[in-house]
Amino acid sequence: MDVVSPELNSLLPDEIMDTEAIAMEEELPAEHLAAPPQPEPDPPQVPMETEVPEIVSLCPATTSMQMTSTSSDAQSSTSSGTQLLLAPSGLIAGTTTTTTTTTSAKTLTQNLPKISSVTVPANHQLIINKVAGAPAADGKSPGTAVLKPEGQKLLVAGLSKTGQPIMLALPHTWNKPATTQGAGDAKGQPTQIKMVTTVGKPVIAVSSASQLMGTSTTLQAQQLKTLQLTKKPPVSTAGPMITKLIITKALNNKGLSSPASVAPVVTGRVVTQSTPVTPPRTITIGETVSTVPQNTSGNSKVAISPLKSPSKLTVVSVASQSPNSPQKSVTLPLNVALGQQILTVQQSAATSPAKAGTSQSTAQTVKPVQTVGGVGTSQFKTIIPLTTPPNVQQIQVPGSRFHYVRLVTATTGSSTVQSGSSTSTNPSIQPAKPVMMNAAVRMSVPIVPAQTVKQVVPKPLTSAAQVVTTSQTPQRLIMPATHLPQIQPNLTNLPPGTVLAPAHGSGNMGYAVLPAPYVTQIPQPAFVTLTSSSTFSTATPIQTQARLSLNGYCDCFANGEFCNNCNCVNCFNNLDHESERLKAIKACLDRNPVAFKPKIGKGKEGESDRRHSKGCNCKKSGCLKNYCECYEAKIMCSSICKCMGCKNFEESPERKTLMHLADAAEVRVQQQTAAKTKLSSQISDLLTRTTPAVTSGGGKLPYTFVTKEVAEATCDCLLEQAEQAELTNQPQAVAERLILEEFGRCLRRIISFAGKAKTDCPINC
DNA sequence: GAGTTTGAAACT
DNA sequence: CAGTTTCAAACTC
């Protein structure tokens, strides 16, 4: 079924729709770590999947994101991806039993490298050593890195609460970045992935290869746990490259055995994000675990390092609607998080597992979002699994940073099905929840800008996903009006940057990703549009005035955000002009594929080593004014800058002086502000207190002598006192005391004058 | 607050 | 790819 109407397709950037454009094989030749013994033609790639340069899905259950759909039109496979399954051999059979029907997944399981040993250190890390001689090392393509039999290690961290280890499959391509690193330990040493799950700041490190830039993990209640890792190879490579490692953990609810009794099977998929030149690559690692139905996952949190991206992402899973078929694996594409960092993953218990699938029409309440480790909540992204996953469709726009989620929640049974031609023909949709066209409302939700990662998420083609495509409408959240009272409050409560991602297949859970501006800007009433009014003004040409708000000059637009509280005039960068906005986005991406990527990226060193992605081009400012983007970002210019007369480098005395002065000025301003605030409150309080005490005199009250002039003079005295204290380097406590003493003297003088005035002129002079 | 400067992005 | 134009923010007065 089509998720995007042809009209909409025309509006979307090429990166979105042109699945052929991003052929991962070009730069990242498909490498099957566990290649089938016999050369097998790759199945036709699904458009959205092909956008992913490399998709590795080893675990059938977890690959449902791309392959769960069993309908005839379901996506075929992810064969192009490198695949490596690192799991005890005996567990492999269990994985095949779960769900997947794709051939690639089966073949993968047949050729999984065997793990020779599993080491569980005390720090919740699991090291898996691959057995030598794994069939994966054939080296299908020239660029293929080969797992070294002797030491390919996979370090899995963060054992789930149930004790199930999360294992990461490490495709041999993982080593590729290492080869280009130039580090001494790049070659010859076993590649090791470390995944340390700490509440505060998760760290995922890949030894000897590259540095991970960030991670994001989403756990789908009861059924899946996905983890995204972002890896960035050394800068020395041709261009910035970011690899995302997605770990998907599928939990089999029916499993009654103890958590420890069943070993998890891991599949992996790695997405490598790179510059336009370098196609992204994705590794997804999934884990199929039989667990106790109730919350095996509990509230597992995976903190992810807040890396370069200022936007952070919080992942919160909500109780899913009970799947009718627990065995059905539900995979949730987590790459919706894009470049955003996921800080928290909260996995909630399933509500009612035994509930019949057909009755799950009502949206369940979204659990409160839990945010961990961040201050600027406005920048946090939240992934909240929705309870109506079958009705959630996610459309991601690779490279565009914009991701769209279409939610089609179940409506009443009497509701009629959408007008679209595609859905009615699909028999699989019939049992699914029909969407009332007249009553349904749609919500437009452009999703989080992928700042660093070219998103690769297959179109949700599952039968459950309802297509209410009214031709020109862009990707939207579609919800029945009757459910809005339930859903909207949830959305309202969502922290900015909520991520709603769909569940596929039997999907019991959906996620939505909403950037903060999208949530905050759009008033809820405006957020919902009746589908009946499908006349979305797509034909409206972008007028001159509109262009002003939709070109790169607008920071909001450049940041992939809606304008909010801006001073723009005739702004088109809002939901009311979605089509125009999409056109503008497309135009921008056509001109510059990385137009929506953050300018400040990560350097080759640690996280703190940020640097401008393109470098500045300053000529007159010496890179010591805010004209310079590097200086503005408080980073030093790098070798890629083309500035002239640059003084923004480490040893620059001008820079040091400037920084020192700036710091001193800032401190001074803060102190003065604090002092003023405190004194102001004290004066106000004092005047309030003195009011009743002096009213009996019949004369002019003392505080009436505190005229504006007197108050200003008093403040001058106090400020002078503060400055003197500062100049003499008095401690703050002493300074405050001096100021208060001065204030006391001023007050006594005022009172004294008031008394004199009353004496001299008892009759209200 | 108006005018100038500046550099990024768009445009050619 | 280089030069020019446009634009909005930074900066100055």
Short mmCIF file of C-alpha atoms in Angstrom, two decimals, chain A residues 17-26 28-32 41-56 66-67 73-82 104 456 458-459 461:
data_model
loop_
_atom_site.label_atom_id
_atom_site.label_comp_id
_atom_site.label_asym_id
_atom_site.label_seq_id
_atom_site.Cartn_x
_atom_site.Cartn_y
_atom_site.Cartn_z
CA MET A 17 11.51 9.23 -2.61
CA ASP A 18 14.36 8.41 -4.80
CA THR A 19 15.31 5.20 -3.32
CA GLU A 20 17.69 4.48 -6.04
CA ALA A 21 19.69 7.54 -5.38
CA ILE A 22 21.11 6.26 -2.20
CA ALA A 23 22.39 2.97 -3.18
CA MET A 24 24.37 1.70 -0.36
CA GLU A 25 26.24 -0.63 -2.52
CA GLU A 26 27.99 2.20 -4.16
CA LEU A 28 29.32 0.42 1.07
CA PRO A 29 29.02 -2.71 -0.86
CA ALA A 30 26.70 -5.16 0.62
CA GLU A 31 28.57 -7.37 2.85
CA HIS A 32 27.00 -10.32 4.33
CA PRO A 41 20.48 -12.86 -5.72
CA ASP A 42 19.46 -10.10 -3.53
CA PRO A 43 15.81 -9.68 -3.30
CA PRO A 44 14.40 -6.49 -4.63
CA GLN A 45 14.89 -3.78 -2.22
CA VAL A 46 12.13 -1.83 -0.85
CA PRO A 47 12.31 1.79 -1.71
CA MET A 48 12.63 3.12 1.74
CA GLU A 49 15.00 0.44 2.66
CA THR A 50 17.18 1.05 -0.20
CA GLU A 51 17.73 4.41 1.18
CA VAL A 52 19.70 2.77 3.81
CA PRO A 53 23.04 2.06 2.45
CA GLU A 54 23.40 -0.96 4.46
CA ILE A 55 20.92 -2.76 6.49
CA VAL A 56 21.72 -5.71 8.49
CA GLN A 66 11.59 -3.98 7.43
CA MET A 67 10.14 -7.31 6.89
CA ASP A 73 3.27 -6.20 -1.08
CA ALA A 74 5.42 -6.44 1.87
CA GLN A 75 8.93 -5.44 1.63
CA SER A 76 11.08 -8.14 0.49
CA SER A 77 14.27 -8.06 2.32
CA THR A 78 17.19 -6.27 3.61
CA SER A 79 19.61 -8.41 1.90
CA SER A 80 21.91 -5.65 1.03
CA GLY A 81 23.04 -5.23 4.50
CA THR A 82 25.95 -6.78 6.08
CA SER A 104 17.82 -13.06 3.92
CA VAL A 456 16.66 5.05 6.65
CA PRO A 458 11.36 1.65 5.37
CA LYS A 459 7.94 2.76 4.73
CA LEU A 461 3.89 -1.26 4.64
#
